[in-house]
Amino acid sequence: PNLVYTFTRPGITTNALTVNYTIGGTASGTDYSGATPGSGKTITFAPGSSTAILTINPTADTTPEPNETVIVTLVAGTGYSIGTTTPVTGTLTNDDIPSITLAVSPVSVTEDGAPNLVYTFTRSDITTNPLTVNYAIGGTASGTDYSGATPGSGKTITFAPGSSTAILTINPTADTTPELDETVTVTLLASTGYSIGTTTPVIGTITNDDITGAIISATNGDQPEGNSGTKPFTFTIIRGNGSSDAAVRWAVTGGTTNPANATDFGGTLPSGTVTFGVGETSKTITVTVQGDTTREPDETFTVTLFYLSD
């Protein structure tokens, strides 16, 4: 629908009658057609007609903006008196919603360093009212690796009235554990009142800064051996400094409870060496267990790192 301003004259309608008016308000001439803002406007009653119509047709756009007004005011002239002495206001209601974008800067910080990961949410155009935006946090970092938020979905951040940005600060937790670099991934989620401008996850990285030693962890350390063939158990070795070449020697021994022996590995307890190139911080090794049909308790084995040379 359009804004329809109806001018009405009572009584005698025999002759044509021209009436003066002005158009004001917050809407500009590009926001509608049918008239233009300003003074010196006229509208004419046709002979025999008691009404004259001014139609304001809003211009469609995709720009988020405040609601805008079109104000028509009668102005004195010859041959009539003014019955409506106050301005008449019509409103063009905005139907466009702001777009939300997301960025992180810096994109990488050390876990013990001063800079934090700062995620900046930005909304386009209109900032008059508060606005709450939904997001989720994922990545390889856990809730103990940083403060300022927690991993998961159902997170919200609110823009203050008048503000075009909202800030989420992720503060890495300092530790002394050599580990892989970890990521904090923030993803915008849909809701009412806005559209999503950044559709891909935004990733910040917490860089490990603990440079000594190496650690090992089991990727699939608890599984059945099988009745035949072999079963691979995988382990990840992580070193804390990727600035040079390095070598790590590892060996399998029996565990503390029902220790496995050489027979369980095909006759020999496995061992080996992995070599890290410059910049490499993670290597995967595979320990192969021999399947059998012997009834026996669950068995355990240990993979031990013997040295790291740089």
Tab-separated table of C-alpha atoms in Angstrom:
chain	number	residue	atom	x	y	z
A	1	PRO	CA	0.000	0.000	0.000
A	2	ASN	CA	0.902	3.639	-0.473
A	3	LEU	CA	0.505	6.677	1.771
A	4	VAL	CA	-2.720	8.324	0.580
A	5	TYR	CA	-3.322	11.911	1.720
A	6	THR	CA	-6.945	12.967	1.188
A	7	PHE	CA	-7.726	16.667	0.919
A	8	THR	CA	-11.438	17.344	1.587
A	9	ARG	CA	-13.500	20.474	0.955
A	10	PRO	CA	-16.985	20.741	2.485
A	11	GLY	CA	-19.935	22.545	0.989
A	12	ILE	CA	-19.912	23.905	-2.561
A	13	THR	CA	-17.890	21.819	-4.999
A	14	THR	CA	-19.094	23.348	-8.289
A	15	ASN	CA	-15.861	24.941	-9.314
A	16	ALA	CA	-12.279	23.742	-9.381
A	17	LEU	CA	-10.183	24.778	-6.382
A	18	THR	CA	-6.403	24.849	-5.994
A	19	VAL	CA	-4.958	24.352	-2.499
A	20	ASN	CA	-1.397	25.025	-1.332
A	21	TYR	CA	0.653	22.679	0.822
A	22	THR	CA	4.220	21.704	1.756
A	23	ILE	CA	5.939	18.343	2.118
A	24	GLY	CA	8.550	17.742	4.807
A	25	GLY	CA	9.634	14.931	7.111
A	26	THR	CA	12.724	12.759	7.381
A	27	ALA	CA	12.206	10.932	4.062
A	28	SER	CA	14.085	12.323	1.083
A	29	GLY	CA	13.003	12.627	-2.512
A	30	THR	CA	14.651	9.287	-3.310
A	31	ASP	CA	12.550	7.487	-0.694
A	32	TYR	CA	9.239	7.890	-2.538
A	33	SER	CA	7.541	9.014	-5.731
A	34	GLY	CA	4.281	10.876	-6.381
A	35	ALA	CA	5.636	14.202	-5.095
A	36	THR	CA	8.855	15.810	-3.942
A	37	PRO	CA	9.756	17.427	-0.636
A	38	GLY	CA	9.519	21.206	-0.366
A	39	SER	CA	7.156	24.164	-0.284
A	40	GLY	CA	5.053	25.745	-3.021
A	41	LYS	CA	3.130	22.552	-3.727
A	42	THR	CA	-0.449	22.676	-5.018
A	43	ILE	CA	-3.284	20.227	-5.493
A	44	THR	CA	-6.506	20.931	-7.396
A	45	PHE	CA	-10.037	19.786	-6.669
A	46	ALA	CA	-11.866	18.900	-9.883
A	47	PRO	CA	-15.231	20.580	-10.462
A	48	GLY	CA	-17.907	18.637	-8.583
A	49	SER	CA	-15.404	16.768	-6.433
A	50	SER	CA	-15.186	17.156	-2.662
A	51	THR	CA	-11.820	15.373	-2.408
A	52	ALA	CA	-8.373	15.542	-3.982
A	53	ILE	CA	-5.847	12.774	-3.543
A	54	LEU	CA	-2.063	12.891	-3.078
A	55	THR	CA	-0.468	9.439	-3.327
A	56	ILE	CA	3.036	8.836	-1.943
A	57	ASN	CA	4.555	5.596	-3.270
A	58	PRO	CA	7.537	4.360	-1.165
A	59	THR	CA	10.659	3.379	-3.086
A	60	ALA	CA	11.764	-0.192	-2.404
A	61	ASP	CA	15.385	-0.652	-1.348
A	62	THR	CA	17.541	-3.081	0.605
A	63	THR	CA	19.171	-0.546	2.913
A	64	PRO	CA	18.623	-0.948	6.661
A	65	GLU	CA	17.585	2.507	7.907
A	66	PRO	CA	15.296	4.179	10.464
A	67	ASN	CA	11.603	4.587	9.749
A	68	GLU	CA	11.062	7.792	7.765
A	69	THR	CA	8.254	10.334	7.751
A	70	VAL	CA	6.407	12.228	5.028
A	71	ILE	CA	4.713	15.285	6.561
A	72	VAL	CA	2.107	17.245	4.607
A	73	THR	CA	1.054	20.687	5.876
A	74	LEU	CA	-1.751	22.859	4.486
A	75	VAL	CA	-0.694	26.399	3.552
A	76	ALA	CA	-3.005	29.425	3.308
A	77	GLY	CA	-4.241	30.494	-0.118
A	78	THR	CA	-7.121	32.200	-1.946
A	79	GLY	CA	-10.620	30.788	-1.887
A	80	TYR	CA	-10.382	28.516	1.151
A	81	SER	CA	-9.615	28.447	4.861
A	82	ILE	CA	-7.464	25.869	6.624
A	83	GLY	CA	-9.450	23.333	8.605
A	84	THR	CA	-6.528	21.034	9.523
A	85	THR	CA	-3.995	23.354	11.111
A	86	THR	CA	-1.491	20.715	12.242
A	87	PRO	CA	0.840	18.775	9.948
A	88	VAL	CA	-0.344	15.340	8.821
A	89	THR	CA	2.371	12.674	9.169
A	90	GLY	CA	2.700	9.408	7.278
A	91	THR	CA	5.494	6.926	8.036
A	92	LEU	CA	7.580	4.774	5.700
A	93	THR	CA	8.448	1.741	7.821
A	94	ASN	CA	11.844	0.180	7.153
A	95	ASP	CA	11.618	-3.504	6.207
A	96	ASP	CA	15.336	-4.104	5.688
A	97	ILE	CA	17.444	-5.712	8.407
A	98	PRO	CA	21.121	-5.103	9.179
A	99	SER	CA	23.785	-7.491	7.956
A	100	ILE	CA	26.194	-8.880	10.562
A	101	THR	CA	29.834	-9.491	9.674
A	102	LEU	CA	32.555	-11.012	11.838
A	103	ALA	CA	36.357	-10.758	11.856
A	104	VAL	CA	39.179	-11.676	14.242
A	105	SER	CA	42.353	-9.671	14.845
A	106	PRO	CA	45.016	-10.708	15.431
A	107	VAL	CA	44.345	-14.069	13.828
A	108	SER	CA	47.024	-15.801	15.905
A	109	VAL	CA	48.313	-15.195	19.449
A	110	THR	CA	50.619	-17.088	21.789
A	111	GLU	CA	49.058	-18.662	24.839
A	112	ASP	CA	51.339	-16.755	27.229
A	113	GLY	CA	51.417	-13.502	25.291
A	114	ALA	CA	49.742	-10.164	25.969
A	115	PRO	CA	47.514	-9.874	22.855
A	116	ASN	CA	44.158	-11.632	22.906
A	117	LEU	CA	42.017	-12.952	20.078
A	118	VAL	CA	39.521	-10.136	19.464
A	119	TYR	CA	36.421	-11.053	17.460
A	120	THR	CA	34.610	-7.975	16.147
A	121	PHE	CA	30.925	-8.246	15.227
A	122	THR	CA	29.823	-5.400	12.919
A	123	ARG	CA	26.289	-4.432	11.939
A	124	SER	CA	25.521	-2.424	8.822
A	125	ASP	CA	23.697	0.906	8.673
A	126	ILE	CA	21.083	1.494	11.364
A	127	THR	CA	22.434	1.366	14.922
A	128	THR	CA	19.663	3.113	16.845
A	129	ASN	CA	18.426	0.172	18.878
A	130	PRO	CA	20.199	-2.639	20.744
A	131	LEU	CA	20.524	-5.860	18.777
A	132	THR	CA	21.299	-9.365	20.033
A	133	VAL	CA	23.148	-11.739	17.697
A	134	ASN	CA	23.564	-15.508	18.075
A	135	TYR	CA	26.832	-17.365	17.540
A	136	ALA	CA	28.640	-20.610	18.345
A	137	ILE	CA	32.205	-21.318	19.489
A	138	GLY	CA	34.089	-24.409	18.356
A	139	GLY	CA	37.625	-25.338	17.351
A	140	THR	CA	40.272	-27.584	18.853
A	141	ALA	CA	40.829	-25.481	21.980
A	142	SER	CA	38.889	-26.547	25.059
A	143	GLY	CA	37.231	-24.436	27.715
A	144	THR	CA	40.376	-24.643	29.864
A	145	ASP	CA	42.540	-23.152	27.103
A	146	TYR	CA	41.011	-19.669	27.267
A	147	SER	CA	38.658	-17.356	29.124
A	148	GLY	CA	36.161	-14.778	27.925
A	149	ALA	CA	33.693	-17.367	26.623
A	150	THR	CA	33.096	-21.107	26.613
A	151	PRO	CA	32.797	-23.547	23.714
A	152	GLY	CA	29.315	-24.456	22.487
A	153	SER	CA	26.266	-23.105	20.682
A	154	GLY	CA	23.509	-20.851	21.969
A	155	LYS	CA	25.903	-17.944	22.592
A	156	THR	CA	24.733	-14.338	22.229
A	157	ILE	CA	26.344	-10.925	21.985
A	158	THR	CA	24.473	-7.607	22.126
A	159	PHE	CA	25.133	-4.370	20.260
A	160	ALA	CA	24.590	-1.326	22.469
A	161	PRO	CA	22.256	1.419	21.161
A	162	GLY	CA	24.234	3.649	18.811
A	163	SER	CA	27.079	1.160	18.397
A	164	SER	CA	27.958	-0.508	15.107
A	165	THR	CA	30.303	-3.050	16.716
A	166	ALA	CA	30.287	-5.601	19.526
A	167	ILE	CA	33.465	-7.241	20.820
A	168	LEU	CA	34.202	-10.797	21.982
A	169	THR	CA	37.628	-11.147	23.604
A	170	ILE	CA	39.237	-14.579	23.972
A	171	ASN	CA	42.095	-14.564	26.479
A	172	PRO	CA	44.401	-17.624	26.142
A	173	THR	CA	45.258	-19.467	29.344
A	174	ALA	CA	48.987	-19.665	30.032
A	175	ASP	CA	50.441	-23.114	30.653
A	176	THR	CA	53.738	-24.981	30.388
A	177	THR	CA	52.527	-27.979	28.403
A	178	PRO	CA	53.985	-28.619	24.921
A	179	GLU	CA	50.973	-29.135	22.666
A	180	LEU	CA	49.618	-28.507	19.214
A	181	ASP	CA	48.467	-25.040	18.230
A	182	GLU	CA	44.749	-24.776	18.994
A	183	THR	CA	41.912	-22.993	17.253
A	184	VAL	CA	38.932	-20.977	18.473
A	185	THR	CA	36.251	-20.929	15.772
A	186	VAL	CA	33.338	-18.469	15.979
A	187	THR	CA	30.335	-18.948	13.680
A	188	LEU	CA	27.410	-16.558	13.246
A	189	LEU	CA	23.973	-18.160	13.682
A	190	ALA	CA	20.700	-17.005	12.175
A	191	SER	CA	17.961	-15.275	14.155
A	192	THR	CA	15.417	-12.492	13.771
A	193	GLY	CA	16.377	-8.871	13.231
A	194	TYR	CA	19.498	-9.389	11.128
A	195	SER	CA	21.016	-11.285	8.235
A	196	ILE	CA	24.362	-13.088	8.233
A	197	GLY	CA	27.033	-11.333	6.213
A	198	THR	CA	29.925	-13.616	7.208
A	199	THR	CA	28.694	-17.100	6.381
A	200	THR	CA	31.923	-19.016	7.030
A	201	PRO	CA	33.444	-19.691	10.469
A	202	VAL	CA	36.045	-17.180	11.658
A	203	ILE	CA	39.141	-18.902	13.066
A	204	GLY	CA	41.649	-17.580	15.581
A	205	THR	CA	44.680	-19.612	16.615
A	206	ILE	CA	46.298	-19.996	20.021
A	207	THR	CA	49.944	-20.802	19.281
A	208	ASN	CA	51.803	-23.075	21.665
A	209	ASP	CA	54.844	-21.355	23.157
A	210	ASP	CA	56.191	-24.149	25.359
A	211	ILE	CA	59.401	-25.192	23.640
A	212	THR	CA	60.922	-28.065	25.593
A	213	GLY	CA	60.207	-31.766	25.527
A	214	ALA	CA	57.667	-33.877	23.687
A	215	ILE	CA	54.453	-35.606	24.669
A	216	ILE	CA	52.566	-38.608	23.336
A	217	SER	CA	48.851	-39.362	23.393
A	218	ALA	CA	46.735	-42.266	22.166
A	219	THR	CA	44.343	-41.620	19.292
A	220	ASN	CA	42.530	-44.966	19.581
A	221	GLY	CA	44.070	-46.571	22.660
A	222	ASP	CA	41.170	-48.797	23.705
A	223	GLN	CA	39.874	-51.305	21.171
A	224	PRO	CA	39.503	-55.098	20.680
A	225	GLU	CA	42.502	-56.961	19.278
A	226	GLY	CA	40.384	-59.113	16.941
A	227	ASN	CA	40.532	-62.872	16.338
A	228	SER	CA	42.968	-62.734	13.445
A	229	GLY	CA	45.044	-60.334	11.408
A	230	THR	CA	46.333	-57.151	12.965
A	231	LYS	CA	44.782	-54.170	14.685
A	232	PRO	CA	46.458	-50.742	14.402
A	233	PHE	CA	46.715	-48.505	17.480
A	234	THR	CA	47.690	-44.927	16.623
A	235	PHE	CA	49.513	-42.403	18.798
A	236	THR	CA	50.332	-38.727	18.300
A	237	ILE	CA	53.719	-37.342	19.325
A	238	ILE	CA	53.828	-33.586	19.821
A	239	ARG	CA	56.919	-31.481	20.306
A	240	GLY	CA	56.866	-27.934	21.552
A	241	ASN	CA	59.310	-26.272	19.183
A	242	GLY	CA	59.159	-26.506	15.409
A	243	SER	CA	62.086	-24.211	14.682
A	244	SER	CA	64.588	-26.973	13.835
A	245	ASP	CA	64.946	-30.632	12.887
A	246	ALA	CA	64.402	-33.090	15.746
A	247	ALA	CA	64.189	-36.843	16.358
A	248	VAL	CA	62.213	-38.788	18.948
A	249	ARG	CA	62.791	-42.443	19.793
A	250	TRP	CA	59.870	-44.484	21.095
A	251	ALA	CA	59.421	-48.051	22.330
A	252	VAL	CA	56.577	-50.305	23.473
A	253	THR	CA	56.689	-52.014	26.863
A	254	GLY	CA	54.097	-53.988	28.757
A	255	GLY	CA	51.568	-52.035	30.741
A	256	THR	CA	51.028	-51.994	34.487
A	257	THR	CA	47.887	-54.193	34.411
A	258	ASN	CA	47.988	-57.557	32.590
A	259	PRO	CA	50.970	-56.391	30.531
A	260	ALA	CA	51.078	-57.361	26.872
A	261	ASN	CA	54.178	-59.194	25.650
A	262	ALA	CA	56.052	-59.654	22.391
A	263	THR	CA	53.626	-62.377	21.234
A	264	ASP	CA	50.806	-59.865	21.223
A	265	PHE	CA	52.740	-57.822	18.665
A	266	GLY	CA	53.709	-60.672	16.345
A	267	GLY	CA	56.924	-61.678	18.142
A	268	THR	CA	58.732	-58.390	18.840
A	269	LEU	CA	57.939	-55.384	20.995
A	270	PRO	CA	57.677	-52.476	18.533
A	271	SER	CA	59.977	-49.462	18.638
A	272	GLY	CA	61.128	-46.787	16.287
A	273	THR	CA	62.191	-43.212	15.658
A	274	VAL	CA	60.264	-40.309	14.205
A	275	THR	CA	61.944	-37.279	12.697
A	276	PHE	CA	60.435	-33.818	12.755
A	277	GLY	CA	61.291	-31.400	10.000
A	278	VAL	CA	61.590	-27.647	10.506
A	279	GLY	CA	58.190	-26.276	11.479
A	280	GLU	CA	56.673	-29.689	12.202
A	281	THR	CA	55.211	-30.168	15.689
A	282	SER	CA	53.116	-33.328	15.324
A	283	LYS	CA	53.772	-36.876	14.117
A	284	THR	CA	51.604	-40.006	14.156
A	285	ILE	CA	52.938	-43.515	14.840
A	286	THR	CA	51.130	-46.850	14.509
A	287	VAL	CA	51.571	-49.825	16.836
A	288	THR	CA	50.166	-53.044	15.353
A	289	VAL	CA	48.648	-55.662	17.662
A	290	GLN	CA	48.269	-59.298	16.558
A	291	GLY	CA	44.742	-60.745	16.771
A	292	ASP	CA	44.164	-64.158	18.342
A	293	THR	CA	41.438	-66.428	19.694
A	294	THR	CA	43.077	-67.036	23.076
A	295	ARG	CA	40.833	-66.400	26.058
A	296	GLU	CA	42.696	-63.898	28.227
A	297	PRO	CA	42.124	-60.777	30.285
A	298	ASP	CA	42.332	-57.343	28.694
A	299	GLU	CA	45.983	-56.440	28.282
A	300	THR	CA	47.758	-53.122	28.420
A	301	PHE	CA	50.901	-51.716	26.879
A	302	THR	CA	52.797	-48.459	27.134
A	303	VAL	CA	54.538	-46.379	24.487
A	304	THR	CA	57.453	-44.472	25.995
A	305	LEU	CA	59.472	-41.599	24.534
A	306	PHE	CA	63.163	-41.953	25.301
A	307	TYR	CA	64.742	-38.746	24.075
A	308	LEU	CA	64.314	-35.663	21.952
A	309	SER	CA	67.318	-34.270	20.158
A	310	ASP	CA	67.435	-30.870	18.424
